[in-house]
XYZ file of C-alpha atoms in Angstrom:
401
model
C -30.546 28.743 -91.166
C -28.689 25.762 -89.965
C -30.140 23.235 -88.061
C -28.676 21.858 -84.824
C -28.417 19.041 -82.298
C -25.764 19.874 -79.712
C -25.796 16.449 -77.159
C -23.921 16.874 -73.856
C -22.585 14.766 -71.174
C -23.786 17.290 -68.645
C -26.910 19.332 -68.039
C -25.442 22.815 -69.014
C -27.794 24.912 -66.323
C -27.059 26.603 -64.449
C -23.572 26.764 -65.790
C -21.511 26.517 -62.890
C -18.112 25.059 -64.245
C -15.894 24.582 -67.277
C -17.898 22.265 -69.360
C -21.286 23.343 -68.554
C -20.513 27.133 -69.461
C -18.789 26.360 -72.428
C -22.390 24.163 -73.537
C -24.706 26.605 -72.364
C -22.442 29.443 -73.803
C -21.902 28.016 -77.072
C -25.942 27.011 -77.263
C -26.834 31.165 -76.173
C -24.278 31.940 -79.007
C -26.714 29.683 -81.548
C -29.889 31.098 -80.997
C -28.424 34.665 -81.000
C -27.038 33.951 -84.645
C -30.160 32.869 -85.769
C -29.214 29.278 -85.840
C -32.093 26.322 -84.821
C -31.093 24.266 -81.739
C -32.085 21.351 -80.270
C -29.998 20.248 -76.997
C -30.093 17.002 -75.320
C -28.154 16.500 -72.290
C -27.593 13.280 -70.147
C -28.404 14.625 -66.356
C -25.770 12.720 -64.578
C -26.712 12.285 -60.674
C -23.089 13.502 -59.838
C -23.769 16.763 -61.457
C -28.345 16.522 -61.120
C -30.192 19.635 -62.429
C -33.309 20.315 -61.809
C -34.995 21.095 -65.608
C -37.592 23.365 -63.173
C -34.582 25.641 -62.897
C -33.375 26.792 -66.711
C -35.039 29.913 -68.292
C -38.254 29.273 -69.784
C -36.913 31.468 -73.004
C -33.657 29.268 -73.170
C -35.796 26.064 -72.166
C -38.128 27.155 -75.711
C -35.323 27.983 -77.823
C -33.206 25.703 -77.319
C -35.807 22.787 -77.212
C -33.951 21.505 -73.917
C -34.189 17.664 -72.851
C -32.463 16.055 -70.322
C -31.818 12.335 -69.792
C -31.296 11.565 -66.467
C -28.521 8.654 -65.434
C -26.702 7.315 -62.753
C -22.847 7.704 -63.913
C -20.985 7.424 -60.546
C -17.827 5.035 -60.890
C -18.113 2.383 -58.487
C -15.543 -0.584 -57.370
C -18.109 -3.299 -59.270
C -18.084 -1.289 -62.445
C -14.747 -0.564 -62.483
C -13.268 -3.991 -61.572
C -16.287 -5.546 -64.710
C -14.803 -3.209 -66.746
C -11.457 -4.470 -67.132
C -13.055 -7.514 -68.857
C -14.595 -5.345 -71.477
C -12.754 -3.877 -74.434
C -14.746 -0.813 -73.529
C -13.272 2.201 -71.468
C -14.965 2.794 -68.141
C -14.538 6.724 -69.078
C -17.437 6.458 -71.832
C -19.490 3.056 -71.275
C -20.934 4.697 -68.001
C -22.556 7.382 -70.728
C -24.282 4.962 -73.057
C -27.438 3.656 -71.998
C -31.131 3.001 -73.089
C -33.065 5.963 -72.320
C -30.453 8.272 -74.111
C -30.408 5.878 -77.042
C -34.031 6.096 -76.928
C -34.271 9.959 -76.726
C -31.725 10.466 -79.960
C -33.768 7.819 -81.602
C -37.136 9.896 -81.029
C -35.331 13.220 -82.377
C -33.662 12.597 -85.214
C -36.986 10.421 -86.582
C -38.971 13.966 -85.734
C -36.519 16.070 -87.059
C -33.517 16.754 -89.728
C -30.740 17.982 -88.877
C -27.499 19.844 -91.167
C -25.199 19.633 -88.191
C -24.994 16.922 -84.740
C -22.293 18.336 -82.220
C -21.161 16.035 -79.671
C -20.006 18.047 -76.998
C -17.062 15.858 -75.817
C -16.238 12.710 -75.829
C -18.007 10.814 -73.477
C -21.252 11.580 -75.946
C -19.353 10.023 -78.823
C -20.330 6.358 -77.847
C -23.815 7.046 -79.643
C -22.246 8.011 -83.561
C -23.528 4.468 -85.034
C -26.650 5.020 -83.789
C -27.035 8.611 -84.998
C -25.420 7.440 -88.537
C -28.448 5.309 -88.168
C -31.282 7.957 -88.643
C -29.619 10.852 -89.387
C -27.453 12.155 -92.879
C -26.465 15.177 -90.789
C -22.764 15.886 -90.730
C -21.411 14.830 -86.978
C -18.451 17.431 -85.337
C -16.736 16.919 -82.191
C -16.513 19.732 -79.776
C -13.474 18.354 -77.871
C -13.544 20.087 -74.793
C -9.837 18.368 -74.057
C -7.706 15.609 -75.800
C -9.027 13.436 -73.542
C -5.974 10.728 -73.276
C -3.430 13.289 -73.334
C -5.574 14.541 -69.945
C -5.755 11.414 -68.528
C -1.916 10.554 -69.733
C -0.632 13.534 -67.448
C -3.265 11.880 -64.957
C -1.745 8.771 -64.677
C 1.725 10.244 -64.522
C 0.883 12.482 -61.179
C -0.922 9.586 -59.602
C 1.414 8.354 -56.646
C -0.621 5.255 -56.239
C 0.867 2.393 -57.728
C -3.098 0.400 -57.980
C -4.606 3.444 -59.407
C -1.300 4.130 -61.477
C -1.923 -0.011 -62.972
C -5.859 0.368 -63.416
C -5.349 3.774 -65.537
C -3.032 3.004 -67.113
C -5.246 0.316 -68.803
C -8.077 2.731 -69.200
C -6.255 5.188 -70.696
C -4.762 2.940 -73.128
C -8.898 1.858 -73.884
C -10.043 6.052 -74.068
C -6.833 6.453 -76.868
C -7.556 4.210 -78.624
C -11.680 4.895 -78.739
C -11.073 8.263 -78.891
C -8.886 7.619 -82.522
C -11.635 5.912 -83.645
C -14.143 8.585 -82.990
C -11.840 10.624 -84.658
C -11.756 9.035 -87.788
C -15.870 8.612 -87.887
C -16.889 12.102 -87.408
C -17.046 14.666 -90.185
C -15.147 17.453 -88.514
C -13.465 18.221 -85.035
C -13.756 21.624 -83.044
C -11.010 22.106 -80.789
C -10.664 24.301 -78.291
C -7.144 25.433 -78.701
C -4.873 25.547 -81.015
C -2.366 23.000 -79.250
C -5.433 20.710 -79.236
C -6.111 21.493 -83.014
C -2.579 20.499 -84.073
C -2.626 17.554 -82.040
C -6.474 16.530 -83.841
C -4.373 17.127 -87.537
C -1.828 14.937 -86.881
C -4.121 12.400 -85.519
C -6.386 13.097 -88.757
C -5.074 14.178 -91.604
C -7.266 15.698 -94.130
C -9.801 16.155 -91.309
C -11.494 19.507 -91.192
C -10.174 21.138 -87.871
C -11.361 24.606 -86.762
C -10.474 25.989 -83.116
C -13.326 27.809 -81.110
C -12.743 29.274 -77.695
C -15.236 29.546 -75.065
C -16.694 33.034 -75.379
C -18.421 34.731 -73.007
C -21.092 37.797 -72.111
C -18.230 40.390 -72.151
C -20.776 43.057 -70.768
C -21.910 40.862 -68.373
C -18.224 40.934 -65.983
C -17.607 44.383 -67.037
C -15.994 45.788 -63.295
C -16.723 49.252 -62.510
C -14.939 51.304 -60.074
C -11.788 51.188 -57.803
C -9.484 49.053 -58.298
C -6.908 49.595 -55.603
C -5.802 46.810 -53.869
C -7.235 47.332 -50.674
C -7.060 43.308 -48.485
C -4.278 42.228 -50.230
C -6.188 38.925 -51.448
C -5.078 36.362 -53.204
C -7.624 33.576 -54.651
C -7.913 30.094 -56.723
C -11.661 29.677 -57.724
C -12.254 26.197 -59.116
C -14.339 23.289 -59.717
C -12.654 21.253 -56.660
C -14.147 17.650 -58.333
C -11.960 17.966 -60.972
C -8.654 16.107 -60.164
C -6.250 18.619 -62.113
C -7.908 21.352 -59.949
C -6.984 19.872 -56.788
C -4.036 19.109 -57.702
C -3.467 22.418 -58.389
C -4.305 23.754 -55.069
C -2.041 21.449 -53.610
C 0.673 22.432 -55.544
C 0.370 26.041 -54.633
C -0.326 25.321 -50.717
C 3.068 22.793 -50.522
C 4.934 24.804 -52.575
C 4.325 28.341 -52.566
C 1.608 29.738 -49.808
C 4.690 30.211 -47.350
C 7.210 31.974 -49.370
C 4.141 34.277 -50.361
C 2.975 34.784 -46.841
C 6.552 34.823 -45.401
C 7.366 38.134 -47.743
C 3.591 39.645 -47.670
C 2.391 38.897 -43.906
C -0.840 40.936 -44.384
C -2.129 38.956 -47.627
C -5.052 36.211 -47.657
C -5.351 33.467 -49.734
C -9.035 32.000 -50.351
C -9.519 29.062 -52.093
C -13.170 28.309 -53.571
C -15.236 26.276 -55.744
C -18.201 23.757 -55.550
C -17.922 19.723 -54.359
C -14.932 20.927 -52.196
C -13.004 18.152 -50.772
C -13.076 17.680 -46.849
C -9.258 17.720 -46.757
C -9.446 21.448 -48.036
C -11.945 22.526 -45.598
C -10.247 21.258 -42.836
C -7.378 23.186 -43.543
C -5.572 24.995 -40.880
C -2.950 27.580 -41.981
C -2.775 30.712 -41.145
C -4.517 33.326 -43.388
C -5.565 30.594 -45.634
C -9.953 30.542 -46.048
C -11.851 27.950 -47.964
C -15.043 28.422 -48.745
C -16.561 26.006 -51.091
C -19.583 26.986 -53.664
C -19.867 30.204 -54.793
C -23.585 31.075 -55.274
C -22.907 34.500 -57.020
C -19.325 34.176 -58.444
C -19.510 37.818 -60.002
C -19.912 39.226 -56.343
C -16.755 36.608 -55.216
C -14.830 37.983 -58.361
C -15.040 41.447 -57.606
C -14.367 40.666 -53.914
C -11.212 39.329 -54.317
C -7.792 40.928 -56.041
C -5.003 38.560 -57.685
C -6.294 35.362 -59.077
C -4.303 31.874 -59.322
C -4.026 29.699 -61.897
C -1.437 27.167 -61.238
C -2.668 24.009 -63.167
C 0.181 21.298 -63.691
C -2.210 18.470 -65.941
C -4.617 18.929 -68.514
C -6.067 19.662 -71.850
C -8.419 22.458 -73.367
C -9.115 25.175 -72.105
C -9.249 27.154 -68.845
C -12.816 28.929 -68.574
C -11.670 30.362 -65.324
C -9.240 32.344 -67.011
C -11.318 33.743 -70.027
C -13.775 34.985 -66.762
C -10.866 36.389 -64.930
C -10.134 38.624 -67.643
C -13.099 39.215 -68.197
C -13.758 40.684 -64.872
C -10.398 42.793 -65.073
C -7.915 40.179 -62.634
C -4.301 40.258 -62.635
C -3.807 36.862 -63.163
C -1.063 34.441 -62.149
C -0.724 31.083 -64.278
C 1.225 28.596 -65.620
C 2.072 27.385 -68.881
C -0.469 24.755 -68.820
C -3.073 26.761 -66.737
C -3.249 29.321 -70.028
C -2.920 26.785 -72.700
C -4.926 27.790 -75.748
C -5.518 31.309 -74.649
C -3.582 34.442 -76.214
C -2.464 35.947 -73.614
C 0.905 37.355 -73.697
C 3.125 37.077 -70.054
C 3.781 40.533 -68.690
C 1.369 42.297 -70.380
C -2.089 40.563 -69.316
C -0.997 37.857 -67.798
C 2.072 36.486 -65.826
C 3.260 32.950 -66.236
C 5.415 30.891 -63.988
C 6.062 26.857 -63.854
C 7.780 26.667 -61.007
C 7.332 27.392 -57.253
C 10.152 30.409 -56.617
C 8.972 31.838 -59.974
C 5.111 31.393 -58.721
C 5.728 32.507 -55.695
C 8.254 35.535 -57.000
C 5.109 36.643 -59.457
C 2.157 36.511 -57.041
C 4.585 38.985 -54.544
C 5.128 41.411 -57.131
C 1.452 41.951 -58.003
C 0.965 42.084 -53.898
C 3.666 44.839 -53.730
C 3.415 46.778 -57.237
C 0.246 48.487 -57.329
C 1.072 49.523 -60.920
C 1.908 46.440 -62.197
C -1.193 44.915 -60.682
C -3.658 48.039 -62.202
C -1.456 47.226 -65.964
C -2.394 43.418 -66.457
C -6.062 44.160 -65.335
C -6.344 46.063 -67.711
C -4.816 44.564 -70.195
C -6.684 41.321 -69.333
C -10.199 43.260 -69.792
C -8.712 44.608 -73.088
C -8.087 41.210 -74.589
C -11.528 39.672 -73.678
C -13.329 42.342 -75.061
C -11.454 41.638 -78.096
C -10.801 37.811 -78.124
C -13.977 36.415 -75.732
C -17.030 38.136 -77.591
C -19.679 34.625 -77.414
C -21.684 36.137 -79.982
C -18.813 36.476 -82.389
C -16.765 33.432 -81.311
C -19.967 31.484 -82.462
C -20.638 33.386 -85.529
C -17.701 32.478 -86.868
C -17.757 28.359 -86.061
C -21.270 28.638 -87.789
C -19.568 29.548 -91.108
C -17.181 27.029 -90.493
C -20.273 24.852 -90.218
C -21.429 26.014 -93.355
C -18.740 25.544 -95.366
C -19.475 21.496 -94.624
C -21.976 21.708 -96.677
C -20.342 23.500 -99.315
């Protein structure tokens, strides 16, 4: 039975985006495979969960801790910062009381395996080299600079353009050091793997998707299109995202709504930006949080995925299939998924395209009823949790071999 200690940037309950289901998914998918885990998370203000509110059986099993921290960027920090040959991404996650908290478990306990779950918990390797002989992996949720790098080049201003560009010079070149100290990298797609073996060669690489309770979003019933809706459901903090949902509004909404006149288009997702709710076009509803996104998912028809920037992997998407959506993307929006385009998925990268595949599945019932359920087909096969973490456990194994 291996023994674990999976630290995170972000308290992973409830998960209720990307990075916080694919923690608390990935720690479920230990203690079903028998593994022993031990979780530590840093419980950022931004993001604050109460520890009142996790299961008392995943609480127990997974021997959860939280470190509370103030992480918010501020104009003070980030103007001190450019005198320190730190970046401002990760120094805001190393502080005492975390240092304090890893120092306390790994004197208690041994560990065979430490996961840092991201980056931005990578700042604290010397000190777990310190007391621990355990063998350290990254779980990189992204490339981090090569997210940041297609950042920087959407940015229009020209003072936020200047002050990232020095910070993301800082995160590459932390982030190739980090990846020359620890003992193995997890990606989470294969474009993110081959990008970790160049950077490392000789490195053991594996790539593990974020799986998911298949039988959980299992959809019964009908599945004729009956409002003609049309939705993007995403964690509206995260730049990329609204970018996204910009891109779709300037770009696209029209030519949709201009061939389909009876069709909706909702936009949701938690820490929605004012901008968005004030929105005024017609048809168009935003929403905000979602408090039971299984009841939103089966509400709604055609989902949108229409990401220009980032790395890693699209969560949404894996739970869109999941739940049996035809699902509109682009190239980047389904990077690291295998999802082929016209069978389970459709994929466009650029607005008459977008616009041109959203209208079919609006007008072509069969088409529509074909990629959902092709989409369910390929979860069931591809998205399994418990199997998706089987397998990176003998991958952890074989580091001790």
């Amino acid at each position: 039975m291996l023994r674990i200690l999976q630290i995170s940037n972000k308290a992973p309950f409830p998960p209720n985006d990307g990075s916080s289901i694919a923690v608390y998914n990935m720690a479920k998918g230990f203690i079903e495979n028998g593994a022993e885990l031990h979780l530590i998370a840093i419980n950022t203000s931004k993001h604050f969960k109460p520890d009142k509110d996790v299961p008392a059986d995943f609480k127990r099993d997974s021997h959860y801790l939280t470190v509370p921290q103030n992480t918010n960027t501020s104009l003070h920090g980030a103007f001190l910062n450019l005198f320190s040959g730190q970046s401002y991404f990760v120094s805001r996650f190393c502080f005492r009381a975390m240092e304090k908290a890893l120092e306390e478990k790994l004197t208690q306990h041994k560990f065979d395996i430490i996961q840092l779950d991201g980056l931005f918990v990578a700042g604290y390797i010397d000190l777990i080299r310190k007391y621990s002989t355990a063998k350290i992996v990254l779980r990189a949720h992204n490339v981090e600079s090569i997210l940041w790098n297609r950042h920087l080049l959407n940015e229009k201003s020209a003072i936020k353009r200047t002050y990232l560009k020095i910070q993301v010079k800082k995160l590459k070149r932390f982030e190739e050091s980090v990846i020359k100290k620890v003992d193995a990298i997890v990606s989470i797609t294969d474009v993110d793997k081959k990008t970790f073996q160049e950077l490392a060669p000789g490195k053991p690489v594996t790539t593990c998707i974020t799986g998911v309770n298949v039988d959980y979003y299992k959809k019964p019933g009908d599945r004729h299109l009956k409002q003609k809706t049309i939705f993007y459901f995403a964690s509206m903090d995260w730049m990329p995202n609204q970018e996204a949902a910009d891109w779709f509004l300037s770009n696209c909404w029209k030519k949709v709504f201009h061939a389909v006149h009876d069709c909706k288009l909702v936009i949701a997702g938690k820490n929605m930006p004012q901008r968005f709710l004030k929105l005024n076009q017609p048809n168009v509803l935003v929403i905000g949080n979602i408090n039971n996104s299984k009841d939103f998912y089966n509400q709604h028809d055609i989902m949108l995925v229409p990401l220009l920037t980032g790395s890693g992997l699209r969560i949404k998407i894996i739970e869109g299939m999941s739940y049996g959506k035809a699902i509109v993307s682009t190239t980047v929006g389904a990077e690291g998924i295998p999802v082929t385009h016209g069978k389970n998925i459709l994929i466009a990268d650029n607005p008459d395209d977008f616009s041109a595949a959203v209208i079919e599945l609006l007008n072509n019932d069969e088409k529509r009823h074909s990629l959902e359920s092709e989409a369910q087909k390929l979860a069931e096969k591809e998205f399994d949790n418990k199997k998706v973490v089987a397998n990176l456990l003998s991958f952890y194994e074989s580091l001790h071999v």
